Amino acid sequence: MTKKILMIGATSAIAEATTRLFAQRGDTLYLLGRDMERLSLLTQDLKIHGAANVEYTFFEANDLVDHQNVLDKAVQALQHIDVVVIAYGRLSHQKNAEQNVEATIDALHTNLMSVVSLLTLLANQLQKQGNGTLAVISSVAGDRGRQSNYIYGTAKGALSIFLQGLRQRLFKSNVHVLTIKPGFVDTPMTADFNKGLLWTTPEKVARGIIKAIDNKEHVVYLPRFWRYIMFVIKAIPEAIFVRLKL
Amino acid sequence: MHLSGWGQYPKKDSQLFSAPQTPTQLQHQLLAQPTFTGIARGMGRSYGDSALAAQIISTRYLNYFISFDEKLGLLKCASGITLEKILALIVPRGWFLAVTPGTKFVSVGGAIASDVHGKNHHVAGSFCDYVLSITLMLANGDILQCSRQQHPELFHASCGGMGLTGVIIDAELTLQPINSSQIHETTIKAANLDEMLALFDAHQQATYSVAWIDCLAKGRHLGRSLLMLGEHSQEGTLNISSHQGLPILFDMPSFLLNKYSIGAFNALYYHRMRQNQIECTTHYDSYFYPLDGLLHWNRLYGKAGFTQYQFVIPKDAGKEGLSRILQCISASGRGSFLAVLKTLGKQASSRYLSFPLEGYTLALDFKIENGLFALLEKLDRMVLAFGGRIYLSKDARMSELTFKQSYPAWEAFQHTRCQYQASKVFCSLQSMRLGLNND
């Protein structure tokens, strides 16, 4: 059976790859994002891949006041929402943020506060429906604070905890909450990194997301071996951890 | 970021100038930073230094389809789309690429900039013969539609133009219809070069043909080879391969490949076939892209990397030219797993830097080591003397003089580049080495 999907942050590489898989199943898609040119290009692409219908509208994550309005448009277009994927994020420059309170707060606002705002509104919508999936991209960076990116990590860590609570709350309403923790993914956000063995592609992460949604999983590391890496990283005693370069 | 071509030689510390997701993003960046000099890079599958520069524009995220006419077999897509993605879309709907190179992991932009050829060049021509139009972003950020009718000189300069005219944004391609994703393959043994050239002649009507050749064989075995012919099967299903490919995770120690190990491999490969001819039906993936099954096979040659030497010599020079060059390689003892011989059809003379000439092309891998370049320079002189030339997409070391003698249309190419102010902006390590950025 085809589904109705709301993609928030639809132009992120992981979102795009996931959306293509939905399109290949013949699903109906509603896309939210900032770059209207990319959204329009993506819409053509998804229709070619087999989407039943694709619509899109402008969405600015940091404009919290507008969230309800944008979601209303999506609900009106889709009527019923089977799956919501929240996929945007901004990898802030850790070194800048360390010297600049405003940059730190901005990063937390985009990666955490705006997502919390959306989830609060969407949770009530899906609870009212009595079904549906909220799939949210968090990060392995949220599992333990590290000097190289703890501001991004803070936002993702808090987001993971928010999702934990929400999952428990919505469980009895038959609403599925999925926390997705990708490892290193080769996307425009990380285009100028030198890539090693641990890196994966958005397409592989996307296949994992679809599977986790279909199987109603709660928390998924993608690729799955990251579960073990993070298990080890979390297990290192703080007294040793502070001395590491990680 | 540290970059290299597929041969892992040479390496260059480059700055990623832009990785646009839309034409407008790139346009804004070019207008905001008019000091840009560099080259567009797709999947980095050219072997040498043609996609290396101080600054790089990555086209990997120009990765969307624009339109697909399933009745007429017309496909329009952005330049960062790979042939793999195209096949995944079109094969189940009964279409195939009109021309495909030996890997599906190249981008459309790269395939056009290299004007790649495939196993059907002798009957079908090269990739750009099936490109109806391209959208090109010029040095000043202007966007131009180019085709055989619109700005034809820019179109012809860009087809095979190594990215030196501008950034290819998207392209429209014509496809060929297929009834099945299977290929009917015939493999025929040839004991030496004479036999092989006779087989090529006898099978010039075959849709696909290519020969694997043992470059270490000497004397009366010189040029022993296997000819592999292919036809699209009329029966079977239309499915894409789900095979993921085995990764090679590390650079292998380069001493593993030497004349003994390669000689043994080549002898086994040749003699594994007992009969003189075998026929089978196989999926297009294993027929066209056998090496894609081994992800990062370039790491087999070790950290220092390798270079692929691919030349073409005109048909008249054929037998004599090939045997003299093969003797020279065989005597050097520097062999390669992959030595591929193929006949090329008519030259597309309107395209200034396009590689194919009517004749024979031979491609060989050599790992980078002391003394190699002296051998290759010797080969250059022989190729030049026979009226041939070297494929720019494989090259990492040819001299400016060799290039300018063997690609006589380079001046006309430069003229068009200058007309569009491309010569001061778009440059690669290769174009600088070949004297295309001297004005």
mmCIF file with all atom_site columns, C-alpha atoms in Angstrom, chain A residues 11-13 16 20 35 37-38 41-42 44-50 186-195 197 201 203-204 207, chain B residues 1-3 16 19-25 60-68 70 75-76 81 85 89 93 244 249-250 295 299:
data_model
loop_
_atom_site.group_PDB
_atom_site.id
_atom_site.type_symbol
_atom_site.label_atom_id
_atom_site.label_alt_id
_atom_site.label_comp_id
_atom_site.label_asym_id
_atom_site.label_entity_id
_atom_site.label_seq_id
_atom_site.pdbx_PDB_ins_code
_atom_site.Cartn_x
_atom_site.Cartn_y
_atom_site.Cartn_z
_atom_site.occupancy
_atom_site.B_iso_or_equiv
_atom_site.pdbx_formal_charge
_atom_site.auth_seq_id
_atom_site.auth_comp_id
_atom_site.auth_asym_id
_atom_site.auth_atom_id
_atom_site.pdbx_PDB_model_num
ATOM 1  C CA . THR A 1 11  ? 16.945 18.875 0.412   1.00 0.00 ? 11  THR A CA 1
ATOM 2  C CA . SER A 1 12  ? 19.383 17.286 2.844   1.00 0.00 ? 12  SER A CA 1
ATOM 3  C CA . ALA A 1 13  ? 21.266 14.468 1.141   1.00 0.00 ? 13  ALA A CA 1
ATOM 4  C CA . GLU A 1 16  ? 16.710 13.129 -0.743  1.00 0.00 ? 16  GLU A CA 1
ATOM 5  C CA . ARG A 1 20  ? 13.711 8.619  -3.793  1.00 0.00 ? 20  ARG A CA 1
ATOM 6  C CA . ASP A 1 35  ? 15.961 26.138 -1.445  1.00 0.00 ? 35  ASP A CA 1
ATOM 7  C CA . GLU A 1 37  ? 15.026 25.777 -6.866  1.00 0.00 ? 37  GLU A CA 1
ATOM 8  C CA . ARG A 1 38  ? 16.322 22.502 -5.416  1.00 0.00 ? 38  ARG A CA 1
ATOM 9  C CA . LEU A 1 41  ? 14.258 20.065 -9.313  1.00 0.00 ? 41  LEU A CA 1
ATOM 10 C CA . LEU A 1 42  ? 13.692 17.356 -6.748  1.00 0.00 ? 42  LEU A CA 1
ATOM 11 C CA . GLN A 1 44  ? 10.561 16.526 -11.141 1.00 0.00 ? 44  GLN A CA 1
ATOM 12 C CA . ASP A 1 45  ? 13.103 13.878 -10.190 1.00 0.00 ? 45  ASP A CA 1
ATOM 13 C CA . LEU A 1 46  ? 10.744 12.164 -7.730  1.00 0.00 ? 46  LEU A CA 1
ATOM 14 C CA . LYS A 1 47  ? 7.913  12.074 -10.256 1.00 0.00 ? 47  LYS A CA 1
ATOM 15 C CA . ILE A 1 48  ? 10.271 10.412 -12.768 1.00 0.00 ? 48  ILE A CA 1
ATOM 16 C CA . HIS A 1 49  ? 11.141 7.857  -10.077 1.00 0.00 ? 49  HIS A CA 1
ATOM 17 C CA . GLY A 1 50  ? 7.470  6.987  -9.673  1.00 0.00 ? 50  GLY A CA 1
ATOM 18 C CA . ASP A 1 186 ? 29.270 11.614 2.585   1.00 0.00 ? 186 ASP A CA 1
ATOM 19 C CA . THR A 1 187 ? 26.955 14.610 1.946   1.00 0.00 ? 187 THR A CA 1
ATOM 20 C CA . PRO A 1 188 ? 27.333 18.256 0.870   1.00 0.00 ? 188 PRO A CA 1
ATOM 21 C CA . MET A 1 189 ? 27.536 19.050 4.628   1.00 0.00 ? 189 MET A CA 1
ATOM 22 C CA . THR A 1 190 ? 30.773 17.023 4.771   1.00 0.00 ? 190 THR A CA 1
ATOM 23 C CA . ALA A 1 191 ? 31.919 17.516 1.152   1.00 0.00 ? 191 ALA A CA 1
ATOM 24 C CA . ASP A 1 192 ? 35.362 18.893 2.029   1.00 0.00 ? 192 ASP A CA 1
ATOM 25 C CA . PHE A 1 193 ? 36.277 16.197 4.578   1.00 0.00 ? 193 PHE A CA 1
ATOM 26 C CA . ASN A 1 194 ? 38.831 13.568 3.627   1.00 0.00 ? 194 ASN A CA 1
ATOM 27 C CA . LYS A 1 195 ? 36.835 10.343 3.708   1.00 0.00 ? 195 LYS A CA 1
ATOM 28 C CA . LEU A 1 197 ? 36.834 3.666  5.876   1.00 0.00 ? 197 LEU A CA 1
ATOM 29 C CA . THR A 1 201 ? 26.665 7.024  1.415   1.00 0.00 ? 201 THR A CA 1
ATOM 30 C CA . GLU A 1 203 ? 21.766 5.869  -0.250  1.00 0.00 ? 203 GLU A CA 1
ATOM 31 C CA . LYS A 1 204 ? 22.862 3.224  2.254   1.00 0.00 ? 204 LYS A CA 1
ATOM 32 C CA . ARG A 1 207 ? 17.797 2.046  2.867   1.00 0.00 ? 207 ARG A CA 1
ATOM 33 C CA . MET B 2 1   ? 41.363 17.999 0.679   1.00 0.00 ? 1   MET B CA 1
ATOM 34 C CA . HIS B 2 2   ? 43.681 15.414 -0.896  1.00 0.00 ? 2   HIS B CA 1
ATOM 35 C CA . LEU B 2 3   ? 42.510 14.293 -4.296  1.00 0.00 ? 3   LEU B CA 1
ATOM 36 C CA . LEU B 2 16  ? 36.717 22.465 -2.680  1.00 0.00 ? 16  LEU B CA 1
ATOM 37 C CA . ALA B 2 19  ? 29.611 21.562 -4.309  1.00 0.00 ? 19  ALA B CA 1
ATOM 38 C CA . PRO B 2 20  ? 26.397 23.037 -5.698  1.00 0.00 ? 20  PRO B CA 1
ATOM 39 C CA . GLN B 2 21  ? 22.987 21.378 -5.524  1.00 0.00 ? 21  GLN B CA 1
ATOM 40 C CA . THR B 2 22  ? 21.477 23.783 -8.057  1.00 0.00 ? 22  THR B CA 1
ATOM 41 C CA . PRO B 2 23  ? 22.817 25.813 -10.997 1.00 0.00 ? 23  PRO B CA 1
ATOM 42 C CA . THR B 2 24  ? 21.981 29.027 -9.132  1.00 0.00 ? 24  THR B CA 1
ATOM 43 C CA . GLN B 2 25  ? 24.149 28.080 -6.155  1.00 0.00 ? 25  GLN B CA 1
ATOM 44 C CA . ARG B 2 60  ? 28.302 15.229 -7.409  1.00 0.00 ? 60  ARG B CA 1
ATOM 45 C CA . TYR B 2 61  ? 25.260 16.959 -5.974  1.00 0.00 ? 61  TYR B CA 1
ATOM 46 C CA . LEU B 2 62  ? 23.933 18.066 -9.346  1.00 0.00 ? 62  LEU B CA 1
ATOM 47 C CA . ASN B 2 63  ? 22.252 14.692 -9.137  1.00 0.00 ? 63  ASN B CA 1
ATOM 48 C CA . TYR B 2 64  ? 18.682 14.935 -10.361 1.00 0.00 ? 64  TYR B CA 1
ATOM 49 C CA . PHE B 2 65  ? 16.735 13.681 -13.352 1.00 0.00 ? 65  PHE B CA 1
ATOM 50 C CA . ILE B 2 66  ? 14.913 16.368 -15.296 1.00 0.00 ? 66  ILE B CA 1
ATOM 51 C CA . SER B 2 67  ? 12.749 14.446 -17.748 1.00 0.00 ? 67  SER B CA 1
ATOM 52 C CA . PHE B 2 68  ? 12.358 10.965 -19.181 1.00 0.00 ? 68  PHE B CA 1
ATOM 53 C CA . GLU B 2 70  ? 9.684  6.592  -22.120 1.00 0.00 ? 70  GLU B CA 1
ATOM 54 C CA . LEU B 2 75  ? 16.491 11.342 -21.000 1.00 0.00 ? 75  LEU B CA 1
ATOM 55 C CA . LYS B 2 76  ? 17.493 14.685 -19.530 1.00 0.00 ? 76  LYS B CA 1
ATOM 56 C CA . ILE B 2 81  ? 24.122 11.687 -12.184 1.00 0.00 ? 81  ILE B CA 1
ATOM 57 C CA . LYS B 2 85  ? 21.749 5.734  -11.533 1.00 0.00 ? 85  LYS B CA 1
ATOM 58 C CA . LEU B 2 89  ? 15.991 4.074  -13.839 1.00 0.00 ? 89  LEU B CA 1
ATOM 59 C CA . ARG B 2 93  ? 11.534 0.421  -18.499 1.00 0.00 ? 93  ARG B CA 1
ATOM 60 C CA . GLN B 2 244 ? 26.866 -4.640 -4.408  1.00 0.00 ? 244 GLN B CA 1
ATOM 61 C CA . LEU B 2 249 ? 39.704 -1.521 1.683   1.00 0.00 ? 249 LEU B CA 1
ATOM 62 C CA . PHE B 2 250 ? 43.437 -0.802 1.649   1.00 0.00 ? 250 PHE B CA 1
ATOM 63 C CA . LEU B 2 295 ? 35.157 -1.684 -5.730  1.00 0.00 ? 295 LEU B CA 1
ATOM 64 C CA . ARG B 2 299 ? 44.143 -0.044 -4.743  1.00 0.00 ? 299 ARG B CA 1
#
